[in-house]
Short mmCIF file of C-alpha atoms in Angstrom, two decimals:
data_model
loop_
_atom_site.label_atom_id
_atom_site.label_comp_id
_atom_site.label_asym_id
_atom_site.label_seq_id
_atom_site.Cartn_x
_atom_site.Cartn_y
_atom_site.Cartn_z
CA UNK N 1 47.42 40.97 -27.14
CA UNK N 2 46.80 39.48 -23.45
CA UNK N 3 49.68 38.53 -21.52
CA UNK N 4 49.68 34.57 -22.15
CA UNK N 5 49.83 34.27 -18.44
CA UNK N 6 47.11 36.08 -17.55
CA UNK N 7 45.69 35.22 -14.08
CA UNK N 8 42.39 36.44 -14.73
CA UNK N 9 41.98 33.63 -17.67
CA UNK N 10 42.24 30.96 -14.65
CA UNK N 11 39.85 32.33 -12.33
CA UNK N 12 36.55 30.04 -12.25
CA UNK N 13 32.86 31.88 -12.52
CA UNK N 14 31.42 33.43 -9.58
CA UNK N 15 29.05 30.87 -8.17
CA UNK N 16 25.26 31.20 -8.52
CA UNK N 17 24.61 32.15 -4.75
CA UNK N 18 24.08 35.49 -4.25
CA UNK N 19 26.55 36.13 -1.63
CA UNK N 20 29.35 35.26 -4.43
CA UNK N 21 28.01 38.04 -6.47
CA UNK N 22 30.02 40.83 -4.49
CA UNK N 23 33.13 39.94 -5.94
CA UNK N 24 31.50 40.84 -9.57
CA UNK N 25 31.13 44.34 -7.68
CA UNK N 26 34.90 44.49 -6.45
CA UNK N 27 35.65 43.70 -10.43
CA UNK N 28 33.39 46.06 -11.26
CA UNK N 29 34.38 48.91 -8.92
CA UNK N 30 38.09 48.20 -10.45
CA UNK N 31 37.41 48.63 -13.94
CA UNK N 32 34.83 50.65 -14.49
CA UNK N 33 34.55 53.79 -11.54
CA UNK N 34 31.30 54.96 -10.41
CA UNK N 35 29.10 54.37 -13.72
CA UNK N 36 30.56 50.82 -14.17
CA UNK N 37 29.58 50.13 -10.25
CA UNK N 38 26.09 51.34 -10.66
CA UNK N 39 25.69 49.36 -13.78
CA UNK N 40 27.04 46.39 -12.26
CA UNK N 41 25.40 47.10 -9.19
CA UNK N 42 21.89 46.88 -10.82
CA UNK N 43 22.06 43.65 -12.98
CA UNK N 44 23.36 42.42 -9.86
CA UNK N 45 20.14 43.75 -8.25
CA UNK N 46 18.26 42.34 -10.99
CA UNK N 47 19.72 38.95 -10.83
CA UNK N 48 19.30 38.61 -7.07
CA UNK N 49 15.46 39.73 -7.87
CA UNK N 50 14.83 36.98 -10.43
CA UNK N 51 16.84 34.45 -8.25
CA UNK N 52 14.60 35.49 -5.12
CA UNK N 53 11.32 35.11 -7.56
CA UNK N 54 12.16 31.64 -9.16
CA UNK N 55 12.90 30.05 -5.27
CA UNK N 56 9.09 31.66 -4.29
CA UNK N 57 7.79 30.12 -7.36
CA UNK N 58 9.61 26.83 -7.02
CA UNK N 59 8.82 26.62 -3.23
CA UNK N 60 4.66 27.59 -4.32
CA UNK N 61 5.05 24.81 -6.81
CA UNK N 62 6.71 22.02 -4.26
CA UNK N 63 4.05 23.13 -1.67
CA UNK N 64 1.53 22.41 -4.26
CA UNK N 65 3.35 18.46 -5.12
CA UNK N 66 3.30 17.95 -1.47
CA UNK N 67 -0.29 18.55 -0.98
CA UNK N 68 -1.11 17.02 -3.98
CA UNK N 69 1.25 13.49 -3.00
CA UNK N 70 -1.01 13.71 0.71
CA UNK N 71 -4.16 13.87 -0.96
CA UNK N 72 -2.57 10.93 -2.87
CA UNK N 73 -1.74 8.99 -0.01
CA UNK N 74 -4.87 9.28 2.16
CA UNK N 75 -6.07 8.21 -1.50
CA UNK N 76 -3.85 4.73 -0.92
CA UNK N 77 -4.77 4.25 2.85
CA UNK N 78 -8.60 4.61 2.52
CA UNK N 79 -8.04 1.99 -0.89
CA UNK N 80 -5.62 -0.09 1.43
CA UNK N 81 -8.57 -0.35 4.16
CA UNK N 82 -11.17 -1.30 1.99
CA UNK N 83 -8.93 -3.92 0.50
CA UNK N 84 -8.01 -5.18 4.00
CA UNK N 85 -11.97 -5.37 4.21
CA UNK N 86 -12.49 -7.36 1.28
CA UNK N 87 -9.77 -9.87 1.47
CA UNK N 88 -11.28 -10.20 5.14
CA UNK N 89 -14.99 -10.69 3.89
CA UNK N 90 -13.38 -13.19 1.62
CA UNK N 91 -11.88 -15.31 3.98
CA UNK N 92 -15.08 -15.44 6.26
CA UNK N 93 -17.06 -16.76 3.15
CA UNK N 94 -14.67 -19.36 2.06
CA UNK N 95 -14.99 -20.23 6.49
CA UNK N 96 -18.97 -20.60 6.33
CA UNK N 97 -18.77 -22.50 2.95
CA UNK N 98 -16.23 -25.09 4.63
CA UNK N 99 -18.16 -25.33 7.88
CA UNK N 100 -21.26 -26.05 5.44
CA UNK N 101 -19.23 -28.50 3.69
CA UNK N 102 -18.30 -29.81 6.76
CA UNK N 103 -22.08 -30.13 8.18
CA UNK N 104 -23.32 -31.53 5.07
CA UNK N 105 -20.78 -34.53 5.55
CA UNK N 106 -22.05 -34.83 8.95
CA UNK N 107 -25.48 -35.16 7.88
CA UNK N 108 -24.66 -37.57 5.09
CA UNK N 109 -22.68 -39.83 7.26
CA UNK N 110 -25.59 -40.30 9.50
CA UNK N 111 -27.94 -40.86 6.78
CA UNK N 112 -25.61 -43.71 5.77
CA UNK N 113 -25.49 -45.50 9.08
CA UNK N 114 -29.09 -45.59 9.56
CA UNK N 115 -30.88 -48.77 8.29
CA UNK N 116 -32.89 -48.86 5.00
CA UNK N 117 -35.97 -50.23 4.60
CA UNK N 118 -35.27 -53.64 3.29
CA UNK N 119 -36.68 -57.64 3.50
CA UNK N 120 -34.10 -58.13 6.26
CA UNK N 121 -34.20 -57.06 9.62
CA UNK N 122 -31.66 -55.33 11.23
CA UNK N 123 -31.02 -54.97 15.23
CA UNK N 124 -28.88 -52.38 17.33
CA UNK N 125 -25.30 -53.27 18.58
CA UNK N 126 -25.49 -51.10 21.06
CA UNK N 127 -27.82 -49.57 23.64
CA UNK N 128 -31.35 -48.32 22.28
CA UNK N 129 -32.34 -44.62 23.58
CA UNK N 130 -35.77 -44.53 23.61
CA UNK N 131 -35.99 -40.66 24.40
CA UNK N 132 -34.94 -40.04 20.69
CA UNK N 133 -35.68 -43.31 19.35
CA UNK N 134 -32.02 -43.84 18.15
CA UNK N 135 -29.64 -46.61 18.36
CA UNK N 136 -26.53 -45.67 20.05
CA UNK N 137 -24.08 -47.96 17.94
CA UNK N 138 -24.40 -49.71 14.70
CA UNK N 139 -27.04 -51.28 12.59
CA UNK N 140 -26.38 -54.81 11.94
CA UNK N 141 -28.43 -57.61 10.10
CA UNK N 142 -30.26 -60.41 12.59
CA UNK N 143 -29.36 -63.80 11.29
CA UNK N 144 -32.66 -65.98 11.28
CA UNK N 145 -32.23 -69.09 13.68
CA UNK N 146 -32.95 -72.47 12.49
#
């Protein structure tokens, strides 16, 4: 029956790093002699092996996420530009429509001040440019005389 004070019940596990592994050797070198050590010695060996092999593989397969999350991202950029691009063409369009808008209004406004053809008679407020055969204010209705 173990002592129920037994120190060894309260020790914690060695640690997974391998450099906490030699103090499974110094257990094993107590115990066991030179059979025990060897034994000990080559699951240690072993386990240091496997260890070294899962980090290659792990770092192989984080290589592999990085590349793969660059590709991803010059992915996003080239997306991000040609979004830029769009909203930009977008905004250009809606600017030409307005100005259209715009002219159109112009245009009709004139229209709408010039005189119609009508029974009445209408005569220029303002000064009459003969070069472009405009009037230069507004069209107003001559009043007969009596």
């Amino acid at each position: 029956m173990p002592d129920p004070f037994d120190p060894a019940e309260f020790d914690a596990p060695p640690p997974a790093d391998p450099g906490a592994d030699y103090r499974v050797l110094l257990d094993a070198m107590r115990q066991a002699g030179a059979d025990g050590i060897a034994q000990q010695s080559a699951a240690l060996v072993q386990r240091i092996e496997q260890d070294a092999r899962q980090r290659l593989e792990w770092g192989q397969r984080m290589g592999t996420a990085v590349d793969d999350l660059q590709r991803v991202a010059g992915q996003l950029q080239r997306v991000s530009a040609g979004i830029w691009w769009d909203r930009l063409k977008e905004w250009l369009s809606a600017a030409l429509i307005g100005l259209g808008l715009i002219f159109a209004a112009a245009l009709a406004y004139q229209w709408a001040k010039e005189p119609k053809i009508e029974q009445r008679l209408y005569g220029c407020t303002a000064r009459w440019d003969a070069k472009t055969g405009k009037c230069k204010g507004d069209w107003v209705p001559l009043q007969a005389r009596e």
